[in-house]
Amino acid sequence: MVNPTKCSENQIRVRYGETDQMGVVYHGNYAQYFEIGRTEWLRELGVTYKQMEEDGVMLPVISLSVKFKKSAYYDDVIKVITKLKKMPAATIEFDYEILNSKNEILTTGNTVLAFIDINKNRPTRCPKYILDKLQD
């Protein structure tokens, strides 16, 4: 069972360059917001992408889904909530919610990332140090 407290909340101010001519966040930027959420989730766990890569593990996205409900606009402060969906094995899966300042859900999403051995360029198991931190 995944510890439900293993979630991360991060605030981001929408930059002008992330919007279209109408001031609405361009849909492709949500993948970057999700990336911010999961890298900060890992950092709060005590792990960084840099550390994993130095240990010989990379973590590419193998699946991404996004559901748009409402628009985010230039200069909005949005909150990205990142939750671990289940205990990682050879993959790690996150669910996301992006909310506006009124706590209205703007977007939901999901990513699945694979643990890859850098030297072999092959899938590998989740590093033990991540699993250990999740068990604490």
PDB file of C-alpha atoms in Angstrom:
ATOM      1  CA  MET A   1       0.000   0.000   0.000  1.00  0.00           C
ATOM      2  CA  VAL A   2       1.320   3.442  -0.908  1.00  0.00           C
ATOM      3  CA  ASN A   3       1.649   5.912   1.933  1.00  0.00           C
ATOM      4  CA  PRO A   4      -0.920   8.640   1.067  1.00  0.00           C
ATOM      5  CA  THR A   5       1.261  11.263   2.714  1.00  0.00           C
ATOM      6  CA  LYS A   6       3.836  10.785  -0.041  1.00  0.00           C
ATOM      7  CA  CYS A   7       2.582  13.696  -2.120  1.00  0.00           C
ATOM      8  CA  SER A   8       4.092  17.019  -3.061  1.00  0.00           C
ATOM      9  CA  GLU A   9       2.538  20.445  -3.568  1.00  0.00           C
ATOM     10  CA  ASN A  10       4.357  23.105  -5.568  1.00  0.00           C
ATOM     11  CA  GLN A  11       3.320  26.575  -6.639  1.00  0.00           C
ATOM     12  CA  ILE A  12       4.243  27.936 -10.049  1.00  0.00           C
ATOM     13  CA  ARG A  13       3.537  31.381 -11.476  1.00  0.00           C
ATOM     14  CA  VAL A  14       2.532  31.110 -15.137  1.00  0.00           C
ATOM     15  CA  ARG A  15       5.064  32.965 -17.273  1.00  0.00           C
ATOM     16  CA  TYR A  16       4.144  34.985 -20.352  1.00  0.00           C
ATOM     17  CA  GLY A  17       6.122  32.667 -22.649  1.00  0.00           C
ATOM     18  CA  GLU A  18       3.977  29.707 -21.522  1.00  0.00           C
ATOM     19  CA  THR A  19       0.805  31.257 -22.952  1.00  0.00           C
ATOM     20  CA  ASP A  20      -0.754  31.859 -26.343  1.00  0.00           C
ATOM     21  CA  GLN A  21      -2.018  35.202 -27.710  1.00  0.00           C
ATOM     22  CA  MET A  22      -5.125  34.906 -25.539  1.00  0.00           C
ATOM     23  CA  GLY A  23      -3.020  34.597 -22.372  1.00  0.00           C
ATOM     24  CA  VAL A  24      -4.029  30.925 -21.931  1.00  0.00           C
ATOM     25  CA  VAL A  25      -1.372  28.354 -20.984  1.00  0.00           C
ATOM     26  CA  TYR A  26      -0.367  26.381 -24.078  1.00  0.00           C
ATOM     27  CA  HIS A  27      -1.328  22.719 -23.617  1.00  0.00           C
ATOM     28  CA  GLY A  28       2.222  21.421 -24.120  1.00  0.00           C
ATOM     29  CA  ASN A  29       3.429  23.220 -20.997  1.00  0.00           C
ATOM     30  CA  TYR A  30       1.461  20.950 -18.680  1.00  0.00           C
ATOM     31  CA  ALA A  31       4.012  18.169 -19.234  1.00  0.00           C
ATOM     32  CA  GLN A  32       6.657  20.572 -17.868  1.00  0.00           C
ATOM     33  CA  TYR A  33       4.469  21.395 -14.862  1.00  0.00           C
ATOM     34  CA  PHE A  34       4.163  17.659 -14.189  1.00  0.00           C
ATOM     35  CA  GLU A  35       7.949  17.342 -14.444  1.00  0.00           C
ATOM     36  CA  ILE A  36       8.382  20.069 -11.839  1.00  0.00           C
ATOM     37  CA  GLY A  37       5.925  18.213  -9.608  1.00  0.00           C
ATOM     38  CA  ARG A  38       7.660  14.852  -9.801  1.00  0.00           C
ATOM     39  CA  THR A  39      11.223  16.184  -9.508  1.00  0.00           C
ATOM     40  CA  GLU A  40      10.186  18.085  -6.389  1.00  0.00           C
ATOM     41  CA  TRP A  41       8.348  14.989  -5.107  1.00  0.00           C
ATOM     42  CA  LEU A  42      11.597  13.036  -5.449  1.00  0.00           C
ATOM     43  CA  ARG A  43      13.610  15.870  -3.875  1.00  0.00           C
ATOM     44  CA  GLU A  44      11.261  15.916  -0.866  1.00  0.00           C
ATOM     45  CA  LEU A  45      11.847  12.163  -0.589  1.00  0.00           C
ATOM     46  CA  GLY A  46      15.591  12.908  -0.498  1.00  0.00           C
ATOM     47  CA  VAL A  47      16.402  11.791  -4.055  1.00  0.00           C
ATOM     48  CA  THR A  48      17.390  13.789  -7.140  1.00  0.00           C
ATOM     49  CA  TYR A  49      17.549  12.944 -10.824  1.00  0.00           C
ATOM     50  CA  LYS A  50      21.223  13.922 -10.698  1.00  0.00           C
ATOM     51  CA  GLN A  51      21.870  11.393  -7.927  1.00  0.00           C
ATOM     52  CA  MET A  52      20.023   8.644  -9.798  1.00  0.00           C
ATOM     53  CA  GLU A  53      21.951   9.350 -13.005  1.00  0.00           C
ATOM     54  CA  GLU A  54      25.240   9.319 -11.091  1.00  0.00           C
ATOM     55  CA  ASP A  55      24.142   5.915  -9.739  1.00  0.00           C
ATOM     56  CA  GLY A  56      23.553   4.713 -13.315  1.00  0.00           C
ATOM     57  CA  VAL A  57      19.761   4.996 -13.496  1.00  0.00           C
ATOM     58  CA  MET A  58      17.738   7.247 -15.787  1.00  0.00           C
ATOM     59  CA  LEU A  59      14.005   7.792 -15.621  1.00  0.00           C
ATOM     60  CA  PRO A  60      12.379   8.524 -19.009  1.00  0.00           C
ATOM     61  CA  VAL A  61       8.652   9.116 -19.373  1.00  0.00           C
ATOM     62  CA  ILE A  62       6.991   6.207 -21.175  1.00  0.00           C
ATOM     63  CA  SER A  63       3.375   7.343 -20.808  1.00  0.00           C
ATOM     64  CA  LEU A  64       1.693  10.728 -20.363  1.00  0.00           C
ATOM     65  CA  SER A  65      -1.987  11.582 -20.154  1.00  0.00           C
ATOM     66  CA  VAL A  66      -3.601  14.954 -19.522  1.00  0.00           C
ATOM     67  CA  LYS A  67      -7.237  15.958 -19.019  1.00  0.00           C
ATOM     68  CA  PHE A  68      -8.026  19.644 -19.367  1.00  0.00           C
ATOM     69  CA  LYS A  69     -10.950  21.016 -17.353  1.00  0.00           C
ATOM     70  CA  LYS A  70     -10.330  24.783 -17.127  1.00  0.00           C
ATOM     71  CA  SER A  71      -7.685  27.153 -18.447  1.00  0.00           C
ATOM     72  CA  ALA A  72      -4.749  28.615 -16.586  1.00  0.00           C
ATOM     73  CA  TYR A  73      -3.744  32.152 -17.589  1.00  0.00           C
ATOM     74  CA  TYR A  74      -0.693  34.361 -17.669  1.00  0.00           C
ATOM     75  CA  ASP A  75       0.434  35.435 -14.174  1.00  0.00           C
ATOM     76  CA  ASP A  76      -1.849  32.908 -12.409  1.00  0.00           C
ATOM     77  CA  VAL A  77      -0.297  31.110  -9.463  1.00  0.00           C
ATOM     78  CA  ILE A  78      -1.080  27.452  -9.934  1.00  0.00           C
ATOM     79  CA  LYS A  79      -0.559  24.566  -7.546  1.00  0.00           C
ATOM     80  CA  VAL A  80       0.769  21.253  -8.817  1.00  0.00           C
ATOM     81  CA  ILE A  81      -0.141  18.322  -6.571  1.00  0.00           C
ATOM     82  CA  THR A  82       1.872  15.186  -7.297  1.00  0.00           C
ATOM     83  CA  LYS A  83       0.959  11.807  -5.831  1.00  0.00           C
ATOM     84  CA  LEU A  84       2.634   8.451  -6.139  1.00  0.00           C
ATOM     85  CA  LYS A  85       0.022   6.071  -7.537  1.00  0.00           C
ATOM     86  CA  LYS A  86       1.569   2.775  -6.407  1.00  0.00           C
ATOM     87  CA  MET A  87       4.826   1.383  -5.129  1.00  0.00           C
ATOM     88  CA  PRO A  88       7.446   1.453  -7.879  1.00  0.00           C
ATOM     89  CA  ALA A  89       8.916  -1.684  -9.422  1.00  0.00           C
ATOM     90  CA  ALA A  90      10.466  -1.344 -12.891  1.00  0.00           C
ATOM     91  CA  THR A  91       8.278   1.740 -13.377  1.00  0.00           C
ATOM     92  CA  ILE A  92       7.056   4.586 -11.203  1.00  0.00           C
ATOM     93  CA  GLU A  93       3.631   6.158 -11.719  1.00  0.00           C
ATOM     94  CA  PHE A  94       2.394   9.579 -10.640  1.00  0.00           C
ATOM     95  CA  ASP A  95      -1.019  11.264 -10.664  1.00  0.00           C
ATOM     96  CA  TYR A  96      -1.265  15.055 -10.853  1.00  0.00           C
ATOM     97  CA  GLU A  97      -3.789  17.772 -10.167  1.00  0.00           C
ATOM     98  CA  ILE A  98      -3.225  21.381 -11.148  1.00  0.00           C
ATOM     99  CA  LEU A  99      -5.363  23.880  -9.255  1.00  0.00           C
ATOM    100  CA  ASN A 100      -5.829  27.627  -9.494  1.00  0.00           C
ATOM    101  CA  SER A 101      -5.794  30.070  -6.568  1.00  0.00           C
ATOM    102  CA  LYS A 102      -9.490  29.289  -5.926  1.00  0.00           C
ATOM    103  CA  ASN A 103      -8.559  25.579  -5.524  1.00  0.00           C
ATOM    104  CA  GLU A 104     -10.481  24.724  -8.705  1.00  0.00           C
ATOM    105  CA  ILE A 105      -9.066  21.770 -10.609  1.00  0.00           C
ATOM    106  CA  LEU A 106      -7.721  22.984 -13.943  1.00  0.00           C
ATOM    107  CA  THR A 107      -5.989  19.851 -15.155  1.00  0.00           C
ATOM    108  CA  THR A 108      -5.415  16.268 -14.099  1.00  0.00           C
ATOM    109  CA  GLY A 109      -2.781  13.963 -15.435  1.00  0.00           C
ATOM    110  CA  ASN A 110      -0.717  10.835 -15.088  1.00  0.00           C
ATOM    111  CA  THR A 111       2.794   9.817 -16.039  1.00  0.00           C
ATOM    112  CA  VAL A 112       4.571   6.486 -16.011  1.00  0.00           C
ATOM    113  CA  LEU A 113       8.363   6.508 -16.006  1.00  0.00           C
ATOM    114  CA  ALA A 114      10.685   3.530 -16.477  1.00  0.00           C
ATOM    115  CA  PHE A 115      13.846   2.900 -14.495  1.00  0.00           C
ATOM    116  CA  ILE A 116      16.585   2.341 -17.093  1.00  0.00           C
ATOM    117  CA  ASP A 117      20.139   1.106 -16.445  1.00  0.00           C
ATOM    118  CA  ILE A 118      22.264   3.761 -18.180  1.00  0.00           C
ATOM    119  CA  ASN A 119      25.151   1.380 -18.982  1.00  0.00           C
ATOM    120  CA  LYS A 120      23.006  -1.427 -20.384  1.00  0.00           C
ATOM    121  CA  ASN A 121      20.244   0.810 -21.785  1.00  0.00           C
ATOM    122  CA  ARG A 122      17.793  -1.747 -20.402  1.00  0.00           C
ATOM    123  CA  PRO A 123      14.945  -1.599 -17.869  1.00  0.00           C
ATOM    124  CA  THR A 124      15.929  -2.172 -14.253  1.00  0.00           C
ATOM    125  CA  ARG A 125      14.228  -2.321 -10.880  1.00  0.00           C
ATOM    126  CA  CYS A 126      13.546   0.751  -8.763  1.00  0.00           C
ATOM    127  CA  PRO A 127      16.660   1.548  -6.715  1.00  0.00           C
ATOM    128  CA  LYS A 128      16.498   0.078  -3.211  1.00  0.00           C
ATOM    129  CA  TYR A 129      17.236   3.447  -1.600  1.00  0.00           C
ATOM    130  CA  ILE A 130      13.976   4.826  -3.055  1.00  0.00           C
ATOM    131  CA  LEU A 131      11.972   1.831  -1.867  1.00  0.00           C
ATOM    132  CA  ASP A 132      13.566   2.140   1.589  1.00  0.00           C
ATOM    133  CA  LYS A 133      12.557   5.807   1.819  1.00  0.00           C
ATOM    134  CA  LEU A 134       8.990   4.947   0.812  1.00  0.00           C
ATOM    135  CA  GLN A 135       8.768   2.318   3.562  1.00  0.00           C
ATOM    136  CA  ASP A 136       9.770   4.820   6.297  1.00  0.00           C
TER     137      ASP A 136
END
